[in-house]
Amino acid sequence: MKKTTAPAHRERQNQITDDLIDRIAAHPEDYDMAANKDPNARLEAETPDE
């Protein structure tokens, strides 16, 4: 197993994070939250708890 240095490891983590951010920024519609599209959200929020 190849041993990496701490700075190299951090750089790799930063690259992975940057790649993920770029992917989300390029296609934000793929990462929408389901709650934002819930047509019953307002009705459910106004329903009293028992």
Coordinates of N, CA and C in Angstrom, one line a residue:
M1 N 0.9 -1.2 0.0 CA 0.0 0.0 0.0 C 0.9 1.2 0.0
K2 N 0.6 2.2 -0.8 CA 1.4 3.4 -0.9 C 1.0 4.4 0.2
K3 N 2.0 4.9 0.9 CA 1.7 5.8 2.0 C 1.8 7.2 1.5
T4 N 0.8 8.0 1.8 CA 0.7 9.4 1.3 C 1.0 10.4 2.5
T5 N 1.5 11.5 2.2 CA 1.8 12.5 3.2 C 0.5 13.3 3.5
A6 N 0.4 13.9 4.7 CA -0.8 14.6 5.1 C -1.1 15.7 4.1
P7 N -0.1 16.5 3.6 CA -0.5 17.6 2.6 C -1.0 17.0 1.3
A8 N -0.5 15.8 0.9 CA -1.0 15.2 -0.4 C -2.4 14.7 -0.1
H9 N -2.7 14.1 1.1 CA -4.0 13.6 1.4 C -5.0 14.8 1.4
R10 N -4.7 15.9 2.0 CA -5.6 17.0 2.1 C -5.8 17.6 0.7
E11 N -4.8 17.6 -0.2 CA -5.0 18.1 -1.6 C -5.9 17.2 -2.3
R12 N -5.8 15.9 -2.1 CA -6.7 14.9 -2.8 C -8.2 15.1 -2.3
Q13 N -8.4 15.3 -1.0 CA -9.7 15.6 -0.4 C -10.3 16.9 -1.0
N14 N -9.4 17.9 -1.1 CA -9.9 19.2 -1.7 C -10.3 19.0 -3.1
Q15 N -9.6 18.2 -3.9 CA -9.9 18.0 -5.3 C -11.2 17.3 -5.4
I16 N -11.4 16.3 -4.6 CA -12.7 15.5 -4.6 C -13.9 16.5 -4.3
T17 N -13.7 17.3 -3.3 CA -14.7 18.3 -2.9 C -15.0 19.3 -4.0
D18 N -14.0 19.8 -4.6 CA -14.1 20.7 -5.7 C -14.9 20.1 -6.9
D19 N -14.5 18.8 -7.2 CA -15.2 18.1 -8.3 C -16.7 17.9 -8.0
L20 N -17.0 17.6 -6.8 CA -18.4 17.5 -6.4 C -19.2 18.8 -6.5
I21 N -18.6 19.8 -6.0 CA -19.2 21.2 -6.1 C -19.4 21.6 -7.5
D22 N -18.4 21.3 -8.4 CA -18.6 21.6 -9.8 C -19.7 20.9 -10.4
R23 N -19.9 19.6 -10.0 CA -20.9 18.7 -10.6 C -22.3 19.3 -10.2
I24 N -22.4 19.6 -8.9 CA -23.7 20.2 -8.4 C -24.0 21.5 -9.1
A25 N -23.0 22.4 -9.2 CA -23.2 23.7 -9.8 C -23.6 23.5 -11.3
A26 N -23.1 22.5 -12.0 CA -23.4 22.4 -13.4 C -24.8 21.8 -13.6
H27 N -25.3 21.0 -12.6 CA -26.7 20.4 -12.8 C -27.4 20.5 -11.4
P28 N -27.8 21.7 -11.0 CA -28.5 21.8 -9.7 C -29.8 21.1 -9.6
E29 N -30.5 21.0 -10.8 CA -31.8 20.3 -10.8 C -31.7 18.9 -10.4
D30 N -30.5 18.2 -10.5 CA -30.4 16.8 -10.1 C -30.3 16.7 -8.6
Y31 N -30.1 17.8 -7.9 CA -29.9 17.8 -6.5 C -30.9 18.5 -5.7
D32 N -32.1 18.8 -6.4 CA -33.2 19.4 -5.7 C -33.7 18.6 -4.5
M33 N -34.1 19.2 -3.5 CA -34.7 18.5 -2.3 C -36.2 18.2 -2.6
A34 N -36.6 17.0 -2.3 CA -37.9 16.6 -2.5 C -38.9 17.4 -1.8
A35 N -38.6 17.9 -0.6 CA -39.5 18.8 0.1 C -39.9 20.1 -0.6
N36 N -39.0 20.5 -1.4 CA -39.2 21.8 -2.2 C -40.2 21.6 -3.3
K37 N -40.5 20.3 -3.6 CA -41.4 20.0 -4.7 C -42.7 19.4 -4.2
D38 N -42.9 19.3 -2.9 CA -44.0 18.7 -2.3 C -45.3 19.6 -2.5
P39 N -46.2 19.2 -3.3 CA -47.4 20.0 -3.5 C -48.3 20.1 -2.3
N40 N -48.2 19.2 -1.3 CA -49.0 19.2 -0.1 C -48.2 19.8 1.1
A41 N -47.1 20.3 0.9 CA -46.3 20.8 2.0 C -47.0 21.8 2.8
R42 N -47.7 22.8 2.2 CA -48.4 23.8 3.0 C -49.6 23.2 3.8
L43 N -50.3 22.3 3.2 CA -51.4 21.6 3.9 C -50.9 20.8 5.0
E44 N -49.8 20.1 4.8 CA -49.2 19.3 5.9 C -48.7 20.1 7.0
A45 N -48.2 21.3 6.7 CA -47.7 22.2 7.8 C -48.9 22.8 8.6
E46 N -50.0 22.9 8.0 CA -51.1 23.5 8.7 C -52.0 22.5 9.4
T47 N -51.7 21.2 9.2 CA -52.5 20.2 9.9 C -52.0 20.1 11.3
P48 N -53.0 20.2 12.3 CA -52.6 20.1 13.7 C -52.1 18.7 14.1
D49 N -51.2 18.7 15.0 CA -50.7 17.4 15.5 C -51.8 16.9 16.5
E50 N -51.9 15.6 16.6 CA -52.9 15.1 17.6 C -52.2 14.8 18.9

